[in-house]
mmCIF file of C-alpha atoms in Angstrom:
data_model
loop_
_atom_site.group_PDB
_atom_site.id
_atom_site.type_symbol
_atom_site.label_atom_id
_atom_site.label_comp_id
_atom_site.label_asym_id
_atom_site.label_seq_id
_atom_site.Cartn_x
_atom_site.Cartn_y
_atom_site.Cartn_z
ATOM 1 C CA UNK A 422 -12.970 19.428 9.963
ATOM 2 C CA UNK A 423 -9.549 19.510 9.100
ATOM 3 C CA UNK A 424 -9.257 23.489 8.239
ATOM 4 C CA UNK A 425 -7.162 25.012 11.374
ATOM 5 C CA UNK A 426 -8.641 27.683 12.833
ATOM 6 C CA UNK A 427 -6.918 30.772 12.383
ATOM 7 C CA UNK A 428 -7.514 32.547 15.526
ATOM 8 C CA UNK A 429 -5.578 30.340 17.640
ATOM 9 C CA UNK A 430 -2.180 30.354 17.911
ATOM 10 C CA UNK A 431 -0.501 28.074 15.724
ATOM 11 C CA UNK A 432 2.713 25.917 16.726
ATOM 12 C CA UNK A 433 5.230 25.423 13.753
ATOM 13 C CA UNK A 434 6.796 22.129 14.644
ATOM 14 C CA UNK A 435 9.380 20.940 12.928
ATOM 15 C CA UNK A 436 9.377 16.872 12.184
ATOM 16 C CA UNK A 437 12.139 15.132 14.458
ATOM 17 C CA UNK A 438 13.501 11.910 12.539
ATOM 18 C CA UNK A 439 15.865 11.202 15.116
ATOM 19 C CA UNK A 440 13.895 9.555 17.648
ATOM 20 C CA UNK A 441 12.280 6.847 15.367
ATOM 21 C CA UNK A 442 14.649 4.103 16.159
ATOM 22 C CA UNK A 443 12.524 3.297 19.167
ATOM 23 C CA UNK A 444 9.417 2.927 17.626
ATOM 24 C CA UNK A 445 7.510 -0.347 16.367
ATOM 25 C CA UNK A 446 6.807 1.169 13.717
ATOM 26 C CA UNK A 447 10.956 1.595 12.847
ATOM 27 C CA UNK A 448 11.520 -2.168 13.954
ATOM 28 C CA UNK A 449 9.046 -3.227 11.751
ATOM 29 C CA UNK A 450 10.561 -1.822 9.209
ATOM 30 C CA UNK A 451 13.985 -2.987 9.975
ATOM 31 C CA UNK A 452 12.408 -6.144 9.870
ATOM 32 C CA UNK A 453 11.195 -5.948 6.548
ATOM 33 C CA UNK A 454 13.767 -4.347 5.544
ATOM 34 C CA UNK A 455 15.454 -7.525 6.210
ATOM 35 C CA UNK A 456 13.101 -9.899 4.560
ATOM 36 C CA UNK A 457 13.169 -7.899 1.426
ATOM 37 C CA UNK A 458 17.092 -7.937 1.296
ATOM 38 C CA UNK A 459 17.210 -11.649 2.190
ATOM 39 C CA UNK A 460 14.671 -12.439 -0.642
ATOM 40 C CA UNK A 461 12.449 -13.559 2.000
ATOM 41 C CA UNK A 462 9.136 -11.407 1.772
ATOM 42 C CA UNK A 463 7.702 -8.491 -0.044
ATOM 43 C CA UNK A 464 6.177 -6.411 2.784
ATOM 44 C CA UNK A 465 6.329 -2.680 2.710
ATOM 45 C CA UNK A 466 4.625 0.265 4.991
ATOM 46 C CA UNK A 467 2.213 2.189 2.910
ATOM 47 C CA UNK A 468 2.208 5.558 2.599
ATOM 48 C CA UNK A 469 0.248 8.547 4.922
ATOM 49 C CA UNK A 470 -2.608 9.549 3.063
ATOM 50 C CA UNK A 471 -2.948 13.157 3.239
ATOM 51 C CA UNK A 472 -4.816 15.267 1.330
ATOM 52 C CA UNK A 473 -2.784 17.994 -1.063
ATOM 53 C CA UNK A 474 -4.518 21.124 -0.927
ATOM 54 C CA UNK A 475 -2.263 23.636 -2.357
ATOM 55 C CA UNK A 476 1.517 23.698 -3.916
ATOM 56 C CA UNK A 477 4.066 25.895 -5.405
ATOM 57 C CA UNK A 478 5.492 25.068 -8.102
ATOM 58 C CA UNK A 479 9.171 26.352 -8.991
ATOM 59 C CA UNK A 480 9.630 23.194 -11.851
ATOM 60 C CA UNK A 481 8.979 19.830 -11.876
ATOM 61 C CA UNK A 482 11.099 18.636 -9.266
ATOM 62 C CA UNK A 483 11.022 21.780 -6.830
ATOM 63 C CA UNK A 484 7.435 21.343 -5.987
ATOM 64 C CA UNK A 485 6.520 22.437 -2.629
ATOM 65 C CA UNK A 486 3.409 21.689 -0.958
ATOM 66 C CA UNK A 487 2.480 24.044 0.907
ATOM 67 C CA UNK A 488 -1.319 23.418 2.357
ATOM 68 C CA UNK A 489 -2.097 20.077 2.908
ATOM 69 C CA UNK A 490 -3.730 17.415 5.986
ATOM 70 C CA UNK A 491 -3.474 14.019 7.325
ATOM 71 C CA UNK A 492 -6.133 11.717 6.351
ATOM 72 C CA UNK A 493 -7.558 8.413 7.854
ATOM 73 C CA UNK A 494 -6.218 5.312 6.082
ATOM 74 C CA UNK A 495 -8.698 3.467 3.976
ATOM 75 C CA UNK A 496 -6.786 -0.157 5.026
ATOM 76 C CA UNK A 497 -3.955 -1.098 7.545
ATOM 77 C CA UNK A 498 -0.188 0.250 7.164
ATOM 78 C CA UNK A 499 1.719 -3.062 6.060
ATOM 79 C CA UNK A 500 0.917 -5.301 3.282
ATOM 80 C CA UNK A 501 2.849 -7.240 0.711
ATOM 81 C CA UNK A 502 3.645 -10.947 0.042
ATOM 82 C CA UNK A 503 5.378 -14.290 1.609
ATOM 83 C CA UNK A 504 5.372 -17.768 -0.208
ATOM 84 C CA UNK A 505 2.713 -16.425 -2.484
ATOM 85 C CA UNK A 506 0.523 -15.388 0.347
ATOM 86 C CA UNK A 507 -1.180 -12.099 0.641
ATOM 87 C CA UNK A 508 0.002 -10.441 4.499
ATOM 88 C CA UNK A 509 -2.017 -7.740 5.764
ATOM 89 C CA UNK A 510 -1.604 -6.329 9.192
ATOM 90 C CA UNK A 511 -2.021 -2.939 11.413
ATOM 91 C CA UNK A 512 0.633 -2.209 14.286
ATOM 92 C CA UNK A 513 -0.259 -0.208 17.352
ATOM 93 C CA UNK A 514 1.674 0.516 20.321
ATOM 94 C CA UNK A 515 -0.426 0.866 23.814
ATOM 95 C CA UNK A 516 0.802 2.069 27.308
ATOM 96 C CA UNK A 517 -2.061 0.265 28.844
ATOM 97 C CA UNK A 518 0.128 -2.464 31.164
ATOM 98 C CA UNK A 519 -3.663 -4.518 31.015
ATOM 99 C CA UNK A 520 -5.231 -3.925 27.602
ATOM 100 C CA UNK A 521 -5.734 -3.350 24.368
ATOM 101 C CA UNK A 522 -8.072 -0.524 23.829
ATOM 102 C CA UNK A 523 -10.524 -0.819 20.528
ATOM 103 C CA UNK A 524 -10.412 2.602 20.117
ATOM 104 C CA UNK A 525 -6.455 2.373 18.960
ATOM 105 C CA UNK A 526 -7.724 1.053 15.922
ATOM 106 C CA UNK A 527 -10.704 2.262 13.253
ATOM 107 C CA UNK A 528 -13.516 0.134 12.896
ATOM 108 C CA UNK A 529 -13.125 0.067 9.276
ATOM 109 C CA UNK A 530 -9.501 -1.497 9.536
ATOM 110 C CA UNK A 531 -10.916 -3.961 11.110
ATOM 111 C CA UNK A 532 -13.557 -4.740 8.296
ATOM 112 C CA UNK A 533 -10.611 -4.511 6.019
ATOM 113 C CA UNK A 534 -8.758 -7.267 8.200
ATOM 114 C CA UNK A 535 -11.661 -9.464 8.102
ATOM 115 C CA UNK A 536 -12.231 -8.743 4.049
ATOM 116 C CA UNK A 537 -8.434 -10.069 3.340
ATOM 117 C CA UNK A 538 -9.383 -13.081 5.540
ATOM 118 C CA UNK A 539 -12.277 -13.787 3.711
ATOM 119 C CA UNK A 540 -10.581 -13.516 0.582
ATOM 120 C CA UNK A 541 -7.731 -16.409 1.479
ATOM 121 C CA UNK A 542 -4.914 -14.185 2.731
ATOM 122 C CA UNK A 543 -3.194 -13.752 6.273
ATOM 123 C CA UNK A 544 -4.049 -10.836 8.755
ATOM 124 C CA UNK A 545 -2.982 -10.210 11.919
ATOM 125 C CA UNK A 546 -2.559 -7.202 14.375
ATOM 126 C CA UNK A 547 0.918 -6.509 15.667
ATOM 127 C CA UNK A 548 0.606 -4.986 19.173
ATOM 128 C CA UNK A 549 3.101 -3.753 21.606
ATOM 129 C CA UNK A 550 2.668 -2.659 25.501
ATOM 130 C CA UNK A 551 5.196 -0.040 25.773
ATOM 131 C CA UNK A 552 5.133 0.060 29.161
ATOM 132 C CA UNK A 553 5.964 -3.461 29.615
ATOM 133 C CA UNK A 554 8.065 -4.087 26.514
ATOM 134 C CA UNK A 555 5.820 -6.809 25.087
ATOM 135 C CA UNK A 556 5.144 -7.535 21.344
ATOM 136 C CA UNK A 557 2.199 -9.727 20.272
ATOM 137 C CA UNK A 558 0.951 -10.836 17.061
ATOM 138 C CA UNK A 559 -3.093 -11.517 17.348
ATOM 139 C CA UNK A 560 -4.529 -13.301 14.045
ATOM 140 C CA UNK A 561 -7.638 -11.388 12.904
ATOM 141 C CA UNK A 562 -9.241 -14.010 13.892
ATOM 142 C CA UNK A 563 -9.112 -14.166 17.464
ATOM 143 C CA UNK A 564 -9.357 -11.006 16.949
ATOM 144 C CA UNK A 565 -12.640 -10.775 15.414
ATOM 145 C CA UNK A 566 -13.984 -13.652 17.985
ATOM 146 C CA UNK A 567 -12.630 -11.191 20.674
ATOM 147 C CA UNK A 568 -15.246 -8.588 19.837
ATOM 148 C CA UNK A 569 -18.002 -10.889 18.718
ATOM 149 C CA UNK A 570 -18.240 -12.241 21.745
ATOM 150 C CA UNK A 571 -17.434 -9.000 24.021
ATOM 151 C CA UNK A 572 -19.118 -6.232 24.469
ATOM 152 C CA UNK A 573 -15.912 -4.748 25.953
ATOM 153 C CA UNK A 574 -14.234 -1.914 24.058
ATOM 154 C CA UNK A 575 -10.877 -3.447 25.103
ATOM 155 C CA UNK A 576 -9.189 -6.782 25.050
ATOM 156 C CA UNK A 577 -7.379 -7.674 28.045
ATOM 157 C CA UNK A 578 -3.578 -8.355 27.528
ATOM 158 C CA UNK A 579 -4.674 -11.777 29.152
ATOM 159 C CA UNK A 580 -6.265 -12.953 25.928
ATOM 160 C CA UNK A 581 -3.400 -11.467 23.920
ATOM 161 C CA UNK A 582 -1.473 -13.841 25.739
ATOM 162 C CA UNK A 583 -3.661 -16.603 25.579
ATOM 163 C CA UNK A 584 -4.634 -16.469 21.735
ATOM 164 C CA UNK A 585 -1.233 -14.244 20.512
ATOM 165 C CA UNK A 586 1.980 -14.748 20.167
ATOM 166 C CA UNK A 587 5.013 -13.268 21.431
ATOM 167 C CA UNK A 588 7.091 -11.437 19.366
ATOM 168 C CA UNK A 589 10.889 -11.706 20.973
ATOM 169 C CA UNK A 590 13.163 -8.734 20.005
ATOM 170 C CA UNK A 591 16.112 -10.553 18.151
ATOM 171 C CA UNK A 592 19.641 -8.708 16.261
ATOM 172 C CA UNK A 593 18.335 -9.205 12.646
ATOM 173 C CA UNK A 594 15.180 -9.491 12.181
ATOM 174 C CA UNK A 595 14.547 -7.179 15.136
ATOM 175 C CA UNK A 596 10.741 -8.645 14.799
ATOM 176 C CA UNK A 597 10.732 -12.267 13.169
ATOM 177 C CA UNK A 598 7.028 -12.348 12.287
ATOM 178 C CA UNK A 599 7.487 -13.735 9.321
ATOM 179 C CA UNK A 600 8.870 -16.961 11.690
ATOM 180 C CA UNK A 601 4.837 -16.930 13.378
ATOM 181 C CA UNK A 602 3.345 -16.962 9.620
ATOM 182 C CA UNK A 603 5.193 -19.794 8.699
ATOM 183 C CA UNK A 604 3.875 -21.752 11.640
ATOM 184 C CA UNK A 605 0.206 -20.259 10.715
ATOM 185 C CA UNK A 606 0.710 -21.690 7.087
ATOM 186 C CA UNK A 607 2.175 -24.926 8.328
ATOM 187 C CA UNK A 608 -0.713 -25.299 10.598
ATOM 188 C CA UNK A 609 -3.674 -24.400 7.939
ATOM 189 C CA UNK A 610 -1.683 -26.942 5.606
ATOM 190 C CA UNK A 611 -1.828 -29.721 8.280
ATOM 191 C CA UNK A 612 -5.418 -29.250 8.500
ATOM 192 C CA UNK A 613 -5.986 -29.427 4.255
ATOM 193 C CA UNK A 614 -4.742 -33.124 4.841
ATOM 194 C CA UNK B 1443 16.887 18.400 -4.390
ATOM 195 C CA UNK B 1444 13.673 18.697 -3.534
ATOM 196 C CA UNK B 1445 14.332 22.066 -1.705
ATOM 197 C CA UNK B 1446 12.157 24.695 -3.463
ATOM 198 C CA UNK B 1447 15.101 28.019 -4.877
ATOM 199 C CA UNK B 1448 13.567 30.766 -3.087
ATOM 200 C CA UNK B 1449 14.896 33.191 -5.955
ATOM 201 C CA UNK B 1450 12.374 32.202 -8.406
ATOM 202 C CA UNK B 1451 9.104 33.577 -8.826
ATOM 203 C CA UNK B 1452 6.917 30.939 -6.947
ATOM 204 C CA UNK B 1453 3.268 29.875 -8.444
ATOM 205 C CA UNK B 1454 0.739 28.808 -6.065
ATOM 206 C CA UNK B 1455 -1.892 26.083 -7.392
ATOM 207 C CA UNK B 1456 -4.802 24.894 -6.099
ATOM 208 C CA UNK B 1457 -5.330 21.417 -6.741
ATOM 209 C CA UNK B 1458 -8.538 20.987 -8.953
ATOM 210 C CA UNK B 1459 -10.355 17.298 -8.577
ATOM 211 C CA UNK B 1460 -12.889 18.116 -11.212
ATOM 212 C CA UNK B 1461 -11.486 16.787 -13.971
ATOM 213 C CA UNK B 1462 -10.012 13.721 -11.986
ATOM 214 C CA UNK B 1463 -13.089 11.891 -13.670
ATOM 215 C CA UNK B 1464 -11.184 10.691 -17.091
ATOM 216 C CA UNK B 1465 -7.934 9.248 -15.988
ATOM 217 C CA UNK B 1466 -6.616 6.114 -15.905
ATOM 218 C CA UNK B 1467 -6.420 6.379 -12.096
ATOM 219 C CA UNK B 1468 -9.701 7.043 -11.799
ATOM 220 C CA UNK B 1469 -11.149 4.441 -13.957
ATOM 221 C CA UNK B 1470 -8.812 1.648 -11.874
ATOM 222 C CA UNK B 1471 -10.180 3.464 -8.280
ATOM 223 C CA UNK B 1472 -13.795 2.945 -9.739
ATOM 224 C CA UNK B 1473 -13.062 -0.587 -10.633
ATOM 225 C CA UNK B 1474 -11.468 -1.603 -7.767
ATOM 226 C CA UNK B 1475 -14.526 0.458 -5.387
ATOM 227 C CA UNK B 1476 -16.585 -2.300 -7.544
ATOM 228 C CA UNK B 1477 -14.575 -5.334 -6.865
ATOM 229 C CA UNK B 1478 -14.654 -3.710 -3.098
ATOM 230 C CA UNK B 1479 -18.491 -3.241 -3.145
ATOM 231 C CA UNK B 1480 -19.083 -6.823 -4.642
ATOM 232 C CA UNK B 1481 -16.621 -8.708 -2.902
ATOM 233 C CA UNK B 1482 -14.904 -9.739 -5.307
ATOM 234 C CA UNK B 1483 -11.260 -8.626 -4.714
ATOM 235 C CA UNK B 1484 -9.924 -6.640 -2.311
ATOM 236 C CA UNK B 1485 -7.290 -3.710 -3.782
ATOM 237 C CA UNK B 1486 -6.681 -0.092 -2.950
ATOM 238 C CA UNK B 1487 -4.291 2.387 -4.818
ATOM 239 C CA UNK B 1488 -1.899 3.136 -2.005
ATOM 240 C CA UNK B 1489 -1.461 6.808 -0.537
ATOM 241 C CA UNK B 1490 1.100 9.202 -2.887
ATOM 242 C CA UNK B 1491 4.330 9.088 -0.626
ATOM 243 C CA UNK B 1492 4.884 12.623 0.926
ATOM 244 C CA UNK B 1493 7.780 13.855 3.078
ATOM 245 C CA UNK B 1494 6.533 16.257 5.939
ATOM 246 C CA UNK B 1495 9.380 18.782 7.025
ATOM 247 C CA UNK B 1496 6.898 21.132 8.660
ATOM 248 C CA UNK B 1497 3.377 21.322 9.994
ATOM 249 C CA UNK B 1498 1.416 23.626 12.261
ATOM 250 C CA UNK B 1499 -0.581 21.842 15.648
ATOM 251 C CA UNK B 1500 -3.482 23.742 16.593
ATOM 252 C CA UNK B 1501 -4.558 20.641 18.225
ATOM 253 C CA UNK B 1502 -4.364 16.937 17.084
ATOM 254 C CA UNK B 1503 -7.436 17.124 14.644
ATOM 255 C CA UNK B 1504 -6.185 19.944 12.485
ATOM 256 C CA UNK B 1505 -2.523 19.306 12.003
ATOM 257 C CA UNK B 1506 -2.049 21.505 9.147
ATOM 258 C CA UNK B 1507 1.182 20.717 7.236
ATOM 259 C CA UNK B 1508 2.914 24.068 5.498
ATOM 260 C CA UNK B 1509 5.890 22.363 4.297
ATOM 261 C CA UNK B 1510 6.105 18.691 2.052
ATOM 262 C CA UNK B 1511 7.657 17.528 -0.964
ATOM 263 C CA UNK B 1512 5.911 14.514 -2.852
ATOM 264 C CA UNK B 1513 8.587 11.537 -2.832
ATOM 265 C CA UNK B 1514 9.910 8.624 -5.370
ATOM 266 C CA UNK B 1515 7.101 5.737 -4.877
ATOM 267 C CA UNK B 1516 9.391 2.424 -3.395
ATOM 268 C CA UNK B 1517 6.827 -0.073 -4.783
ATOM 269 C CA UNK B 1518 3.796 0.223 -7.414
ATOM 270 C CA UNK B 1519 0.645 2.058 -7.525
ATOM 271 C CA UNK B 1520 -1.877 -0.942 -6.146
ATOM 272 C CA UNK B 1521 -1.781 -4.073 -4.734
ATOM 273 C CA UNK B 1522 -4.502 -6.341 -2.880
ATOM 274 C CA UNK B 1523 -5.652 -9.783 -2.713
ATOM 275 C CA UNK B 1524 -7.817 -11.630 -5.291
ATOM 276 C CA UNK B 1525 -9.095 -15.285 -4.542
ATOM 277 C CA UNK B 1526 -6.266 -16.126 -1.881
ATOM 278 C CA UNK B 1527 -3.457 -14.095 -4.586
ATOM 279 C CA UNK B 1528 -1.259 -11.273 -4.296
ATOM 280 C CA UNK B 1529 -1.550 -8.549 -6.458
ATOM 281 C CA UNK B 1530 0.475 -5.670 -7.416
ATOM 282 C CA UNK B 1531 0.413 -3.714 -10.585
ATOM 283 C CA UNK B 1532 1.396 -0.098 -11.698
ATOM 284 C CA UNK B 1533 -0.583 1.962 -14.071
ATOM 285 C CA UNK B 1534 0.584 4.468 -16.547
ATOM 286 C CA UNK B 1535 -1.019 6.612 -19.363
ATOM 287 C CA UNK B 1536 1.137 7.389 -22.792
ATOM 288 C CA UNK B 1537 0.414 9.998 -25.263
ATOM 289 C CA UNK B 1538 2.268 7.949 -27.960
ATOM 290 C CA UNK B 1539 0.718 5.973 -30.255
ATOM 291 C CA UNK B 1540 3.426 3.701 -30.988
ATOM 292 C CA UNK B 1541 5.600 2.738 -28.241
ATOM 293 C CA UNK B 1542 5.528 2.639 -24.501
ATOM 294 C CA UNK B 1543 9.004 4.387 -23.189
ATOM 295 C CA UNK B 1544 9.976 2.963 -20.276
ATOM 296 C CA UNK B 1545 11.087 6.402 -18.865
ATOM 297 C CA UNK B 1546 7.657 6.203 -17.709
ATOM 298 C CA UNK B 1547 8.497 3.989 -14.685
ATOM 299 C CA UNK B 1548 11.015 3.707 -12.495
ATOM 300 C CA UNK B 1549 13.779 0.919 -12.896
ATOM 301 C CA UNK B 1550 13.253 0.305 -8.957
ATOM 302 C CA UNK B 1551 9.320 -0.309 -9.771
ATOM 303 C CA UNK B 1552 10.478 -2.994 -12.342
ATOM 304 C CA UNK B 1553 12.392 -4.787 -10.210
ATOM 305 C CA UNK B 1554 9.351 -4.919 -7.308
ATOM 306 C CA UNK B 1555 6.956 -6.458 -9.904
ATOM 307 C CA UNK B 1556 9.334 -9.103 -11.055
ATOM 308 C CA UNK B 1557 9.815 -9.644 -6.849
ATOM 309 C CA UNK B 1558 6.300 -9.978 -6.688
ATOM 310 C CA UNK B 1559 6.267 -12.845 -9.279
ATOM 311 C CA UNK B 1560 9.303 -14.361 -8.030
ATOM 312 C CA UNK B 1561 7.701 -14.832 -4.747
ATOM 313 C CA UNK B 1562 3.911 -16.198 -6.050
ATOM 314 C CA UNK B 1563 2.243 -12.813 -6.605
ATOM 315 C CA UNK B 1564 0.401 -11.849 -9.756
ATOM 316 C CA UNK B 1565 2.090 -8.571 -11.348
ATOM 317 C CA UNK B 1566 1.758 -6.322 -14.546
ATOM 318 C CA UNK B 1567 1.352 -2.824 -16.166
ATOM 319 C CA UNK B 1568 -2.135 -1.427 -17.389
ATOM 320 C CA UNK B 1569 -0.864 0.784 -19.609
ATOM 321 C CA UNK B 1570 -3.318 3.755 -21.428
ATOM 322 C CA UNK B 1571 -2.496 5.086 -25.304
ATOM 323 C CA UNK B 1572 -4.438 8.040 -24.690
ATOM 324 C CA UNK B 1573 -4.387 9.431 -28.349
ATOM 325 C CA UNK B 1574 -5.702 6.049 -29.631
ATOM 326 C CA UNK B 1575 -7.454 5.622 -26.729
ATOM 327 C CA UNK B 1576 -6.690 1.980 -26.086
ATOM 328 C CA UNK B 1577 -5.705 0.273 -22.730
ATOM 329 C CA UNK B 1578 -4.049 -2.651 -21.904
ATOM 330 C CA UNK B 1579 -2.907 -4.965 -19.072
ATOM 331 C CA UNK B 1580 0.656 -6.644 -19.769
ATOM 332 C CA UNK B 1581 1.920 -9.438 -17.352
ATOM 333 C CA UNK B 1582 5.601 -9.016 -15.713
ATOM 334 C CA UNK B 1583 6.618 -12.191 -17.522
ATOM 335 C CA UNK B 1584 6.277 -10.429 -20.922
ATOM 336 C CA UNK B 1585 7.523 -7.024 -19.989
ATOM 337 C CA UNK B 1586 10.209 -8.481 -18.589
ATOM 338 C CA UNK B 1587 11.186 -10.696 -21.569
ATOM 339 C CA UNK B 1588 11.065 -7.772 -23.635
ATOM 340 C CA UNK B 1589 13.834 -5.879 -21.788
ATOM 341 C CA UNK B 1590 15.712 -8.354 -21.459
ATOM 342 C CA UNK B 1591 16.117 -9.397 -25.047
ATOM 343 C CA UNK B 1592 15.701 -5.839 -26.612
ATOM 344 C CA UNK B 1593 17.963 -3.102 -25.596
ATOM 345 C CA UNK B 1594 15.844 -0.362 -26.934
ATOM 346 C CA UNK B 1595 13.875 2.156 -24.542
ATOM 347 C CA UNK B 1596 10.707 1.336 -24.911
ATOM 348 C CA UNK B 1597 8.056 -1.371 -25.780
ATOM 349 C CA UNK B 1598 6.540 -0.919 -29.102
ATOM 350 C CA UNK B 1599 2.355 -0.628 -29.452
ATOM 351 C CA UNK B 1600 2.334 -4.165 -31.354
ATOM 352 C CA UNK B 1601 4.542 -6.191 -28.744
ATOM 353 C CA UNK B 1602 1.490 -5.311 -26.570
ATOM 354 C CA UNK B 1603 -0.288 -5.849 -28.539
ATOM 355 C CA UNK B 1604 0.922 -9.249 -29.594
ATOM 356 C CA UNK B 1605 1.571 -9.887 -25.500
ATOM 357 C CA UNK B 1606 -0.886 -7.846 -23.956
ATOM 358 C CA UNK B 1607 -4.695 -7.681 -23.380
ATOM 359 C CA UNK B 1608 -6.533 -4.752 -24.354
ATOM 360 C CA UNK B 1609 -8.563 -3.816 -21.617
ATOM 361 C CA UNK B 1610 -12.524 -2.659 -23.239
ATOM 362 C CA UNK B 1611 -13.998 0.202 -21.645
ATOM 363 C CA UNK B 1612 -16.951 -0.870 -19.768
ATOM 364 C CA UNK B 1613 -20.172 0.570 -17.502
ATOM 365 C CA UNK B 1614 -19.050 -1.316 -14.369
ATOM 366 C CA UNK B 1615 -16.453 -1.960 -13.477
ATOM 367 C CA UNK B 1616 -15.088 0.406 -16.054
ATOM 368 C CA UNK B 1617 -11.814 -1.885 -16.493
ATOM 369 C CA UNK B 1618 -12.626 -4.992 -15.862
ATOM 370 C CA UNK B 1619 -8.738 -6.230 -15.242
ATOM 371 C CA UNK B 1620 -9.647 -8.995 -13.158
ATOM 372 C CA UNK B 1621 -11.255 -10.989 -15.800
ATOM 373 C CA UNK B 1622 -8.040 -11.139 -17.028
ATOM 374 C CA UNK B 1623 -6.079 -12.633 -14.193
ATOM 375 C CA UNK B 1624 -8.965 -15.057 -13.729
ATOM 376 C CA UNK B 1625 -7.481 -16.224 -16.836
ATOM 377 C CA UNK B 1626 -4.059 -15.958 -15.788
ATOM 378 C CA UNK B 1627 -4.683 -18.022 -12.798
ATOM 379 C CA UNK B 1628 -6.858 -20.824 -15.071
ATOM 380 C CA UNK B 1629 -4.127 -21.309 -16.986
ATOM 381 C CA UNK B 1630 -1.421 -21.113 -14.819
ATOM 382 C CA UNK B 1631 -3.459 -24.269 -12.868
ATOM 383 C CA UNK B 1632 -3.626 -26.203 -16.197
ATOM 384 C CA UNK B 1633 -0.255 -26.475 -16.652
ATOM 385 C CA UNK B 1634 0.116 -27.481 -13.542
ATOM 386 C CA UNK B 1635 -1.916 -30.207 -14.362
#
């Protein structure tokens, strides 16, 4: 499925790095960015998978690929580690001013949310509206009652509201998430006792 | 630097996967897919990091990309969650049968894994002696130690395996590392005691 086929016309497009700084994707980053130089949290982006098909090879260092395609991700983009806990989450951006469609995110991520759940550690979505400038972070599981109890192939940004938690853009962390985790630990704590 | 000299003589490879079956990276994916399958730990290898300077739209499904260039790894190979712990480890393959030279990983990827501990996680190297065809899984503390009171280049075969834990080939999971941390994470709660 992912061979092109040659009989179209094919579009050589170059990558533009430039316009990144907008993105959630580039704030969360910032924001970890920030964590990891404050000594904070140990949260990365993983890498795209994509599948290596065929390379040149000058030497060791020069080589080129020069075939290769974009895979789906086996898991979510961000994991790493804050006050020994295992963080997990998936970030998606939406221009829906009403809802979060199900379809922005694969079905198996969302096992894979639930799995790290299961297994004692922290995972959340990170969702922004575009169109309204909101950020949310949704634990996985209000997520997860979301669709359990829906049959809706959205969830409205009313519930995001309701069970999320908004994500103010600040100077330095641009996204303080790790600030919403530290309530979430407080709060499981509170309940050990 | 990673710009291919167009001047020399350029030798196109396609990748093989056939013979994928025997390496180190393959035994870990197999163990982990077991872990994965039996619920008993959730960890992926992440996705090689790639920079994309060029790729071809025919439409979104078959992005082809025609122009990459694999990329220095910021972090380790794997990481995941095991009972409620983070865990992040790197895994290399020697041909020596004496030493381990630490040319073999990146100063960068040294200083994530003693992060990781430093912050709660569970880190270490499984390391492969191919010619002796022995494998074995040491913690950051020790590696770690080592450097710091040796000045030499690499960790010699018996510090591992004085320090280490040789890691016996099994049917399934094939390297059964996590036996290992379970443990790490027994005794770590007895001295707490």
């Amino acid at each position: 499925m992912n061979y092109p086929n040659k009989s179209k016309i094919e579009k050589t497009t170059f990558i533009n790095y430039a316009h990144r700084g907008m993105t959630l994707e580039s704030d969360i980053n910032s924001s970890n960015k920030y964590y990891l130089d404050n000594d904070i949290a140990v949260i990365y982006k993983k890498p795209t998978p994509i599948k290596v098909v065929k390379v040149n090879y000058n030497n060791r260092i020069n080589t080129k690929i020069v075939e290769a395609y974009y895979e789906v991700p086996s898991t979510t983009d961000y994991n790493g580690i804050y006050k020994g806990k295992y963080i997990d989450f998936e970030a998606k951006e939406t221009k829906s001013k009403t809802a979060f469609n199900l379809n922005n995110i694969h079905k198996h991520q969302i096992v894979h949310l639930e799995k790290v759940l299961k297994h004692g550690g922290i995972s959340f979505l990170i969702i922004r509206f575009t169109t309204i400038n909101k950020t949310f972070l949704l634990f996985t599981e209000d997520f997860s009652n979301y669709i359990k109890d829906n049959d809706r192939k959205s969830i409205p940004l009313s519930y995001i509201e309701e069970k999320g938690y908004l994500l103010k853009d600040s100077y330095n962390p641009i996204i303080d998430y790790i600030k919403i985790i530290d309530n979430y630990i407080g709060d499981k704590n509170e309940k050990k006792i």
